[in-house]
Amino acid sequence: MAKKCRQNAALIALTTSALALPGINVKAEGAPDYTSVKYRYTSYAEDKAPEKYTVEGDLERYEIQANQIQLIQPIGERAAITLDYLSETMSGASPWGVKQGADNQPELIMSGASIEENRQDIGARLKIYDQESSISFMGGYSRENDYKATYGGLDNELHFNQKNTTVKLGLRFSLDTINPTQQEGQSRVSEEEKNSASYNLGVTQVLSQTAIIQAGLEYVQLSGYLTDPYKLQDSRPDVRKQTVVSFGYRQFIKPTDSALHLDYRSYTDDWEVSSHTVNIAWYQNFGDRHVIAPSIRLYNQQKAKFYGVYYDENSATEYFSSDYRLSSYQAMSYKLKYIKYFDTWSFTVAGERYESAGSQAGGSLDEIENPGLVSFTRWTVGFDIKI
Amino acid sequence: MKCCLDMSLKRLSTIRFYGLLIALLSFSGLTACATVEPWEKGILAKPEMGWTLDPVESALESHIFFSKEGSSGGNISGGSGGGCGCN
Amino acid sequence: MNNAFPIFVLTLIIFVTLPAPANSAKIGDSLPITLPSLFDNKKMISSNQFKGKVLYVDFWASWCLPCRKSLPQLNELRKRLTSNGKGFEVLAVNLDGKPSEALEFLNKYPVNYPVVYDATGKYPKLYGVRGMPTSYILDPQGRIQYVHSGFKNSDIKKIEALVHEMLP
């Protein structure tokens, strides 16, 4: 089998050089040839903090309203620029920490109700298409009252085997500055920096006329101030090395006119956080104008080595955090998306419900469910216009 | 609900990367000589066969997960973006 | 976890060394096409009918975006060239999964030249089509002289110039 493939490859090389059939044009398949504008409005609301465990602060947790606009503009016939703008308004309380209550019961300390905060993010990407490859350059800037990030990156896509195989290499960096808002009675850092660099490699393979698979490997290194300045007794290492392996699979099902999406991600880092994520989605066409897509996402995380549900002065270590994000927990989310296509525009609405819970009730202290674990509901509506 | 979620996720976490990688290898081995011709890609060209049907919504969704969970990355087709995600 | 990397690289190598197809048309080849009309599957159309004319053989499908751009442009080119009494014709070979998909597109963007339907992919295989769309310019003797892959709006001028040179 392998030998036969090799012979074929040799033959094509020979005939290509021998025939010299004059070509007129270098094809740059994939470059968009029209301007498009996309708009999305998202409303995100977290469930209230659990009244039973909350001993201080406000129960009303985060709410976010976000507006996103994307413009894709072709430049010539083989390049396109994509501009992204995001503005989000955030308000509500967030967990400050967890302390030990009677009978080892965790007691949640929430912040007070916050004033409205705003984050704005503007990004641009230039993609240049060639016959068997493409290259993208991207950069952007994100600003909120206590945090600024300047980011950029590079992607290179190479097509092989009549575009049945695509290899993608990507680089990303982000240079961030954090200026925590000061709170009376708490001493916080005034200005700290945090940087990240990420390298990724992805391979996409067409399996058949109806199936395609993708595998990805990503390495990220974060360095600088990685502690959460808003948490009590939070102290984290100043380096974090993350490795992500991911797989994606798409299968079209002709008899029902639908597409199955399977995605899996495995995450590990040197803080000993690890997680598995599975996403399953079903895109059901109704004619060529309507799509309904239910999906489910499962998430399972193992805690960081320095995580504890609450701080214990007697066994204090160099690093500590009681951030629910670093605890062992599971989450499940359900999503339903609808798309309606018109001739030159489309409309979409999506709703998502996310619920998380501690991995195991009882057992050791590490396994006490963090009362700060979040559950939320998200709604997104929007439209795309072709110009 | 919770018990079933526990079980399914536990089973999931016992799956080794190797299993998946070997599965991928055998997939690629099987298809090594069965090329899909350029004119046979009508179905693969459908938007619902892409990696992300709605990159704008996905970008925000990824940002929410990044902000609220202990892990990130793996979204090779999606965009990046800054932000603290502290609260 | 670290062991995953060599396996990943191995997978990559296998992907990259996958073979390309062997067939390819050579300059001067004569590869006549005989297929049923897209509009009437009982009516056979052959490229030999257009001997004596420069023939632009266009392999296309309605799902292919550059193909969709090329059809109206080719229709205009044909109008320009044939109204001068020139010996030029376009033969479009449709490769959609279902003929109805192509008919839907042609209802919106009708063309005046013949369109045939190749249900089995016999002819793109014979010609060695490596991307969509791919076109071949045949001289009045029916021999392949040029291949054109992809389609951008600016290509139509280059095609027109070439056809002019080849006209009898």
XYZ file of C-alpha atoms in Angstrom:
642
model
C 0.000 0.000 0.000
C 2.660 2.452 1.098
C 4.880 1.484 -1.818
C 2.130 2.078 -4.330
C 1.506 5.540 -2.928
C 5.140 6.400 -3.314
C 5.170 5.337 -6.964
C 2.155 7.478 -7.708
C 3.828 10.454 -6.111
C 6.950 9.935 -8.216
C 4.904 9.655 -11.390
C 3.027 12.869 -10.793
C 6.286 14.712 -10.227
C 7.629 13.411 -13.543
C 4.543 14.132 -15.598
C 4.165 17.589 -14.125
C 7.632 18.591 -15.221
C 7.243 16.898 -18.610
C 3.908 18.318 -19.601
C 4.496 21.992 -18.823
C 0.913 22.802 -19.660
C 0.969 26.593 -19.581
C -1.101 27.945 -16.723
C -2.697 31.357 -16.825
C -3.315 31.968 -13.222
C -2.230 31.075 -9.755
C -5.351 30.233 -7.872
C -5.934 31.831 -4.512
C -8.885 29.806 -3.392
C -10.600 30.837 -0.216
C -10.139 34.601 -0.319
C -13.497 36.301 0.292
C -14.748 38.424 -2.598
C -17.337 40.496 -0.760
C -17.455 42.732 2.283
C -19.317 41.343 5.252
C -20.421 42.784 8.566
C -21.383 40.712 11.596
C -22.990 41.959 14.772
C -23.629 40.041 18.011
C -25.255 41.132 21.246
C -24.686 38.895 24.275
C -26.282 38.960 27.678
C -24.559 36.880 30.339
C -25.781 36.437 33.919
C -24.328 34.313 36.696
C -26.528 32.652 39.288
C -26.643 34.248 42.750
C -23.989 33.260 45.278
C -25.311 30.504 47.608
C -27.042 32.254 50.502
C -26.330 29.332 52.812
C -22.534 29.723 52.556
C -22.123 33.435 51.940
C -21.139 35.332 55.066
C -20.051 38.665 53.615
C -20.707 40.811 50.586
C -23.306 40.895 47.881
C -25.073 37.797 46.532
C -25.685 39.227 43.085
C -22.856 37.913 40.907
C -21.554 39.009 37.544
C -23.642 40.211 34.664
C -22.180 41.116 31.304
C -23.650 42.796 28.256
C -21.415 42.575 25.207
C -21.603 44.099 21.733
C -19.383 42.659 19.007
C -18.874 43.896 15.473
C -16.763 42.192 12.833
C -15.947 43.597 9.423
C -14.320 41.458 6.730
C -13.003 43.457 3.803
C -11.280 41.879 0.787
C -8.113 43.649 -0.322
C -7.421 42.890 -3.937
C -8.204 39.343 -4.964
C -6.026 37.380 -2.618
C -6.098 39.105 0.739
C -8.642 40.143 3.300
C -8.610 42.191 6.456
C -10.807 41.353 9.435
C -11.524 44.005 12.051
C -13.049 42.982 15.368
C -14.485 45.292 17.963
C -15.858 44.253 21.334
C -17.336 46.395 24.054
C -18.602 44.748 27.204
C -20.132 46.164 30.359
C -19.702 44.180 33.542
C -21.307 44.612 36.934
C -21.926 42.575 40.079
C -20.055 40.951 42.913
C -17.351 38.288 42.702
C -15.846 35.865 45.243
C -12.999 37.304 47.327
C -12.185 34.140 49.176
C -13.345 31.277 51.306
C -12.790 30.904 55.064
C -13.224 28.033 57.445
C -16.527 28.066 59.295
C -17.974 25.847 61.985
C -17.696 22.087 61.295
C -15.238 22.778 58.451
C -18.083 24.372 56.509
C -16.647 26.719 53.869
C -17.821 30.317 54.195
C -17.827 32.425 51.070
C -16.729 36.052 51.173
C -18.121 38.005 48.256
C -17.138 41.513 47.212
C -19.643 44.332 47.543
C -21.733 45.263 44.541
C -19.315 46.762 42.053
C -19.799 49.784 39.880
C -20.194 49.144 36.183
C -16.954 48.418 34.416
C -16.225 48.387 30.732
C -13.824 46.424 28.566
C -13.039 47.305 25.001
C -11.086 45.124 22.644
C -10.053 45.983 19.112
C -8.267 43.515 16.892
C -7.204 43.245 13.259
C -6.127 40.350 11.117
C -4.656 40.412 7.624
C -4.824 37.137 5.758
C -2.987 36.614 2.486
C -3.978 33.641 0.348
C -1.649 31.856 -2.040
C -2.055 28.792 -4.212
C -1.201 26.174 -1.626
C -0.858 28.248 1.517
C -2.015 31.259 3.456
C -0.448 33.531 6.003
C -2.152 35.718 8.613
C -0.844 38.533 10.762
C -2.891 39.722 13.707
C -2.732 42.223 16.485
C -4.979 43.890 18.989
C -5.460 45.839 22.156
C -7.815 45.250 25.063
C -8.497 47.786 27.786
C -10.508 47.772 30.983
C -10.124 50.059 33.965
C -7.648 47.765 35.763
C -6.185 45.718 32.913
C -4.553 46.335 29.555
C -3.407 43.765 27.022
C -1.528 44.145 23.748
C -1.540 40.991 21.702
C -0.450 39.730 18.329
C 0.315 36.659 16.344
C 1.036 34.879 13.128
C -0.601 31.902 11.409
C 0.717 29.911 8.483
C -1.460 27.376 6.689
C -0.003 24.908 4.214
C -2.155 22.714 1.987
C -1.004 19.357 0.682
C -2.399 16.418 -1.198
C -4.921 18.378 -3.293
C -5.988 20.300 -0.203
C -6.999 17.114 1.554
C -4.378 17.837 4.191
C -3.711 21.176 5.846
C -0.986 21.946 8.346
C -1.315 25.094 10.406
C 1.370 26.707 12.503
C 0.535 29.544 14.838
C 2.294 31.901 17.210
C 0.629 34.228 19.735
C 1.858 36.658 22.315
C 0.205 38.951 24.807
C 1.779 41.683 26.933
C -0.499 42.574 29.816
C -0.478 45.160 32.590
C -2.643 44.945 35.660
C -3.502 47.941 37.890
C -5.877 46.620 40.552
C -8.449 49.057 41.864
C -7.600 49.680 45.491
C -9.959 48.737 48.257
C -9.930 50.173 51.758
C -8.448 47.786 54.292
C -6.673 45.671 51.702
C -3.165 46.124 50.431
C -2.975 45.312 46.780
C -0.202 45.553 44.237
C -0.253 48.783 42.289
C 1.032 47.751 38.878
C 2.217 44.390 37.677
C 2.989 42.774 34.346
C 2.066 39.469 32.835
C 3.163 38.032 29.491
C 2.214 35.021 27.486
C 3.579 33.225 24.449
C 1.819 30.431 22.658
C 2.863 28.036 19.903
C 0.415 25.808 18.114
C 0.461 23.177 15.435
C -2.658 21.764 13.810
C -3.280 19.151 11.132
C -6.549 18.804 9.249
C -7.276 15.757 7.126
C -10.204 15.141 4.799
C -11.320 11.569 5.470
C -14.089 11.210 2.920
C -16.589 13.301 0.969
C -18.523 13.737 4.228
C -15.925 13.607 7.027
C -12.995 15.703 8.170
C -10.724 15.438 11.216
C -8.383 17.843 12.960
C -5.691 17.406 15.591
C -3.980 20.233 17.419
C -1.127 20.673 19.832
C -0.548 23.910 21.711
C 2.060 25.037 24.207
C 1.558 28.211 26.213
C 3.922 29.857 28.649
C 2.589 32.513 30.997
C 4.995 34.538 33.089
C 4.840 37.475 35.468
C 2.179 38.332 37.997
C -0.245 35.400 37.812
C -1.774 35.913 41.236
C -5.358 37.183 41.349
C -5.068 40.561 43.074
C -8.750 40.529 44.044
C -8.597 37.340 46.068
C -7.737 37.097 49.749
C -4.556 35.106 50.547
C -3.874 34.426 46.905
C -0.315 33.739 45.870
C 0.608 31.835 42.728
C 3.868 30.918 40.993
C 5.075 33.452 38.433
C 5.364 30.941 35.607
C 2.692 28.643 34.206
C 3.366 26.198 31.372
C 0.305 24.825 29.641
C -0.046 22.016 27.100
C -3.200 21.404 25.125
C -3.991 18.495 22.818
C -7.214 18.781 20.843
C -9.189 16.813 18.297
C -12.102 17.818 16.133
C -14.288 15.711 13.880
C -17.069 16.714 11.471
C -19.398 14.209 9.838
C -22.161 15.077 7.419
C -25.206 12.796 7.504
C -26.892 12.836 4.094
C -30.223 11.120 4.879
C -31.079 13.652 7.584
C -29.232 16.652 6.057
C -27.298 17.292 9.256
C -23.752 17.683 10.498
C -22.279 16.128 13.630
C -19.508 18.023 15.425
C -17.293 16.267 17.968
C -14.547 18.171 19.766
C -12.219 17.037 22.501
C -9.563 18.957 24.418
C -7.037 17.708 26.932
C -5.331 20.347 29.051
C -2.423 20.010 31.493
C -0.138 22.526 33.162
C 2.742 22.629 35.632
C 0.416 23.840 38.401
C -1.005 20.331 38.061
C -4.313 21.607 36.795
C -5.623 19.201 34.187
C -8.911 18.989 32.363
C -10.876 17.154 29.727
C -13.453 18.937 27.615
C -15.890 17.320 25.227
C -18.242 19.198 22.968
C -20.911 17.479 20.894
C -23.087 19.471 18.509
C -25.711 18.540 15.954
C -26.421 20.990 13.120
C -29.790 20.178 11.628
C -30.758 21.792 8.312
C -34.386 22.421 7.459
C -34.272 23.141 3.759
C -31.452 25.532 2.951
C -32.772 28.438 5.018
C -32.957 27.178 8.592
C -30.422 25.537 10.894
C -31.094 24.382 14.444
C -28.090 23.258 16.447
C -28.324 21.746 19.924
C -25.030 21.043 21.665
C -23.672 19.790 24.940
C -20.317 20.482 26.598
C -18.784 18.431 29.378
C -15.870 19.752 31.415
C -13.922 17.936 34.105
C -11.028 19.576 35.972
C -8.427 18.441 38.525
C -7.247 21.058 41.027
C -3.974 22.973 41.151
C -1.353 21.611 43.556
C -1.546 24.721 45.769
C -5.329 24.975 45.801
C -7.206 24.672 49.083
C -10.821 25.396 49.690
C -9.768 27.723 52.528
C -6.579 29.116 53.947
C -5.056 27.315 56.905
C -2.491 29.429 58.806
C -0.991 26.354 60.491
C -0.002 24.692 57.252
C 0.797 27.786 55.236
C 2.787 27.150 52.061
C 4.572 29.465 49.644
C 1.724 29.351 47.173
C -1.956 29.231 47.903
C -5.279 29.920 46.273
C -8.879 29.174 47.108
C -10.060 30.355 43.685
C -12.862 28.079 42.520
C -11.274 28.132 39.046
C -8.355 26.113 40.397
C -10.487 23.552 42.268
C -11.535 20.068 41.181
C -14.955 20.326 39.615
C -17.143 19.413 36.683
C -19.333 21.487 34.506
C -21.981 20.742 31.984
C -23.516 23.146 29.562
C -26.343 22.919 27.083
C -26.713 25.179 24.130
C -29.260 25.714 21.411
C -28.527 27.810 18.349
C -30.782 28.820 15.491
C -29.746 30.399 12.190
C -32.056 31.751 9.494
C -30.490 32.492 6.107
C -31.846 35.141 3.748
C -30.321 36.018 0.357
C -27.806 38.589 1.531
C -28.027 38.293 5.292
C -28.618 35.862 8.120
C -30.023 36.043 11.611
C -28.933 33.982 14.601
C -29.999 33.464 18.199
C -28.346 31.190 20.762
C -28.980 30.318 24.398
C -26.649 28.498 26.747
C -26.995 27.187 30.294
C -23.788 26.318 32.214
C -23.732 24.557 35.575
C -20.757 23.499 37.636
C -20.425 21.333 40.726
C -17.561 20.060 42.918
C -16.075 16.729 41.939
C -16.967 14.875 45.115
C -18.960 15.748 48.179
C -17.343 14.931 51.547
C -14.017 13.127 51.821
C -10.884 15.202 52.351
C -10.826 18.986 52.725
C -9.576 19.343 49.171
C -12.745 17.788 47.941
C -15.167 20.118 49.672
C -17.055 21.869 46.921
C -15.920 25.448 46.514
C -18.971 27.650 47.183
C -17.687 30.108 44.595
C -18.263 27.714 41.666
C -20.169 29.504 38.951
C -23.291 28.703 36.954
C -24.566 31.028 34.262
C -27.041 31.656 31.476
C -26.034 33.315 28.222
C -28.094 34.668 25.329
C -26.655 35.835 22.022
C -28.501 37.396 19.098
C -27.045 38.820 15.929
C -26.940 39.122 12.193
C -24.473 38.834 9.301
C -24.760 41.026 6.211
C -23.056 40.531 2.848
C -22.376 43.796 1.065
C -28.281 14.036 36.850
C -25.203 14.624 38.961
C -24.434 10.917 39.370
C -24.582 10.323 35.637
C -22.431 13.329 34.929
C -19.894 12.012 37.452
C -19.804 8.654 35.782
C -19.557 9.831 32.220
C -16.830 12.317 33.052
C -14.891 9.740 35.056
C -14.937 7.317 32.180
C -13.910 10.114 29.907
C -10.899 10.994 32.002
C -9.626 7.434 31.819
C -9.325 7.695 28.053
C -5.645 8.105 27.283
C -4.322 10.487 24.681
C -2.594 7.549 23.104
C -5.887 5.902 22.336
C -7.013 8.968 20.482
C -3.709 9.433 18.730
C -3.639 5.820 17.611
C -7.200 6.188 16.369
C -6.123 9.226 14.389
C -3.114 7.375 12.990
C -5.235 4.486 11.814
C -7.703 6.929 10.280
C -4.925 8.576 8.327
C -3.512 5.179 7.383
C -6.864 4.032 6.043
C -7.349 7.135 3.964
C -3.760 7.441 2.788
C -4.582 6.261 -0.721
C -8.257 7.240 -0.898
C -8.032 10.879 -1.895
C -11.181 12.964 -2.066
C -11.100 14.699 -5.452
C -11.511 18.487 -5.677
C -14.917 18.138 -7.380
C -16.158 15.851 -4.606
C -15.961 18.527 -1.912
C -19.435 20.015 -2.203
C -20.509 18.695 1.189
C -17.254 19.618 2.896
C -17.739 23.173 1.573
C -21.005 23.596 3.495
C -20.730 26.129 6.335
C -21.980 23.629 8.933
C -19.007 21.392 8.087
C -16.543 24.101 9.151
C -14.685 24.091 12.470
C -16.657 27.061 13.745
C -19.895 28.156 12.136
C -20.031 31.398 14.105
C -16.513 32.653 14.860
C -17.747 35.901 16.442
C -19.957 34.155 18.989
C -17.289 31.471 19.526
C -14.668 34.105 20.321
C -16.775 35.507 23.159
C -17.767 32.034 24.335
C -14.083 31.009 24.508
C -13.337 34.195 26.419
C -16.056 33.351 28.966
C -14.711 29.816 29.473
C -11.168 31.183 29.731
C -12.350 33.650 32.400
C -14.398 31.195 34.440
C -12.429 27.958 34.191
C -8.935 26.818 35.090
C -7.879 25.908 31.578
C -7.771 27.534 28.168
C -6.535 27.079 24.627
C -7.090 24.377 22.102
C -9.301 26.491 19.941
C -7.025 26.508 16.924
C -9.597 27.975 14.600
C -10.906 30.640 16.958
C -9.575 34.076 17.631
C -7.661 35.162 20.673
C -8.168 38.307 22.632
C -7.019 39.956 25.764
C -8.566 40.590 29.108
C -8.049 39.819 32.724
C -10.919 37.497 33.440
C -10.261 38.068 37.137
C -13.770 38.555 38.458
C 1.894 13.795 28.118
C 5.355 14.440 26.668
C 5.136 11.174 24.777
C 2.280 12.609 22.763
C 4.625 14.878 20.848
C 6.586 12.264 18.823
C 3.327 10.533 17.929
C 1.948 13.843 16.798
C 4.986 14.504 14.621
C 4.692 11.018 13.149
C 1.054 11.686 12.300
C 2.119 14.901 10.642
C 4.734 13.135 8.526
C 2.189 10.555 7.372
C -0.256 13.281 6.414
C 2.310 15.244 4.477
C 3.610 12.275 2.503
C 0.141 11.326 1.253
C 0.128 10.828 -2.505
C -1.256 13.086 -5.200
C -3.296 11.653 -8.084
C -1.471 10.434 -11.148
C -3.524 11.604 -14.129
C -2.849 14.860 -15.848
C -3.603 16.242 -19.272
C -0.560 17.131 -21.370
C -0.226 19.903 -23.877
C -1.474 18.796 -27.280
C -3.649 16.013 -25.805
C -6.980 15.410 -27.423
C -9.486 14.179 -24.836
C -12.985 14.402 -26.309
C -15.879 14.831 -23.897
C -19.310 13.264 -24.483
C -21.914 13.871 -21.778
C -25.652 14.480 -21.411
C -26.904 18.045 -21.287
C -27.657 19.291 -17.771
C -31.068 20.510 -18.949
C -32.032 17.339 -20.816
C -30.313 14.084 -19.918
C -31.400 12.421 -23.167
C -29.524 14.959 -25.264
C -25.846 14.064 -25.640
C -23.320 16.802 -26.293
C -19.782 16.147 -27.510
C -16.787 18.471 -27.531
C -16.116 17.218 -31.081
C -19.183 19.182 -32.207
C -17.171 22.361 -31.606
C -14.124 21.456 -33.730
C -13.114 24.419 -35.798
C -13.738 26.693 -32.822
C -11.600 27.579 -29.829
C -13.302 25.707 -27.003
C -13.170 26.743 -23.363
C -13.892 23.635 -21.256
C -14.907 24.729 -17.751
C -15.145 22.219 -14.882
C -17.384 23.780 -12.223
C -19.832 23.174 -9.347
C -22.432 25.467 -7.825
C -20.952 25.174 -4.291
C -17.579 26.499 -5.469
C -17.442 30.270 -4.944
C -14.914 31.197 -7.661
C -16.892 28.994 -10.096
C -20.008 31.020 -9.361
C -18.105 34.180 -10.216
C -16.729 32.735 -13.449
C -20.015 31.716 -15.123
C -21.502 35.188 -15.713
C -18.055 36.449 -16.788
C -17.636 33.633 -19.308
C -21.121 34.298 -20.627
C -20.152 37.938 -21.247
C -16.869 36.907 -22.875
C -18.722 34.519 -25.174
C -21.156 37.293 -26.146
C -18.269 39.655 -26.927
C -16.379 37.104 -28.996
C -19.229 35.430 -30.847
C -21.037 38.634 -31.795
C -17.992 39.395 -33.924
C -18.577 36.103 -35.709
C -15.548 34.589 -34.009
C -15.135 30.856 -33.619
C -15.363 30.559 -29.830
C -17.519 28.417 -27.565
C -17.677 27.513 -23.876
C -18.503 23.983 -22.754
C -19.299 23.860 -19.044
C -18.944 20.497 -17.321
C -20.965 20.543 -14.121
C -19.774 18.392 -11.211
C -22.437 19.012 -8.566
C -23.609 16.073 -6.449
C -27.146 16.586 -7.731
C -28.093 18.244 -11.070
C -30.826 20.173 -9.219
C -28.176 22.185 -7.334
C -26.656 23.351 -10.624
C -30.071 24.076 -12.155
C -31.010 26.238 -9.191
C -27.883 28.334 -9.707
C -28.390 28.580 -13.489
C -31.980 29.711 -12.979
C -30.624 32.751 -11.152
C -27.603 33.260 -13.410
C -28.497 31.833 -16.828
C -25.807 31.230 -19.449
C -26.137 30.894 -23.219
C -23.480 28.213 -23.700
C -23.930 24.426 -23.403
C -23.732 22.875 -19.926
C -23.215 19.129 -19.545
C -23.454 17.021 -16.386
C -20.804 14.530 -15.327
C -22.320 12.383 -12.575
C -19.312 10.098 -12.116
C -16.403 12.519 -12.282
C -15.006 10.650 -15.298
C -13.778 13.712 -17.194
C -12.166 15.760 -14.395
C -10.253 12.565 -13.547
C -9.212 12.115 -17.182
C -8.099 15.735 -17.445
C -6.391 15.693 -14.035
C -8.341 18.532 -12.448
C -6.615 19.523 -9.210
C -8.780 22.323 -7.931
C -12.132 23.984 -8.536
C -12.698 25.509 -10.959
C -10.236 24.307 -13.598
C -10.577 25.154 -17.266
C -8.810 24.020 -20.414
C -8.537 25.966 -23.629
C -8.719 23.694 -26.687
C -7.530 24.808 -30.120
C -9.802 24.433 -33.206
C -8.370 20.914 -33.697
C -9.567 19.949 -30.201
C -6.091 19.805 -28.655
C -5.484 21.125 -25.143
C -3.325 24.248 -25.191
C -3.798 25.928 -21.829
C -4.954 25.092 -18.318
C -6.480 27.665 -16.034
C -6.995 26.924 -12.346
C -9.103 29.002 -10.009
C -10.936 32.134 -11.050
C -10.525 35.806 -10.183
C -12.446 38.609 -11.929
C -9.215 39.941 -13.414
C -8.552 36.600 -15.154
C -11.133 37.181 -17.840
C -8.860 39.674 -19.633
C -6.003 37.195 -19.767
C -8.359 34.518 -21.061
C -9.699 36.880 -23.720
C -6.184 37.739 -24.890
C -5.217 34.072 -25.158
C -8.362 33.142 -27.027
C -7.784 36.004 -29.480
C -4.321 34.616 -30.254
C -5.721 31.154 -30.847
C -8.662 32.149 -33.015
C -8.442 30.702 -36.538
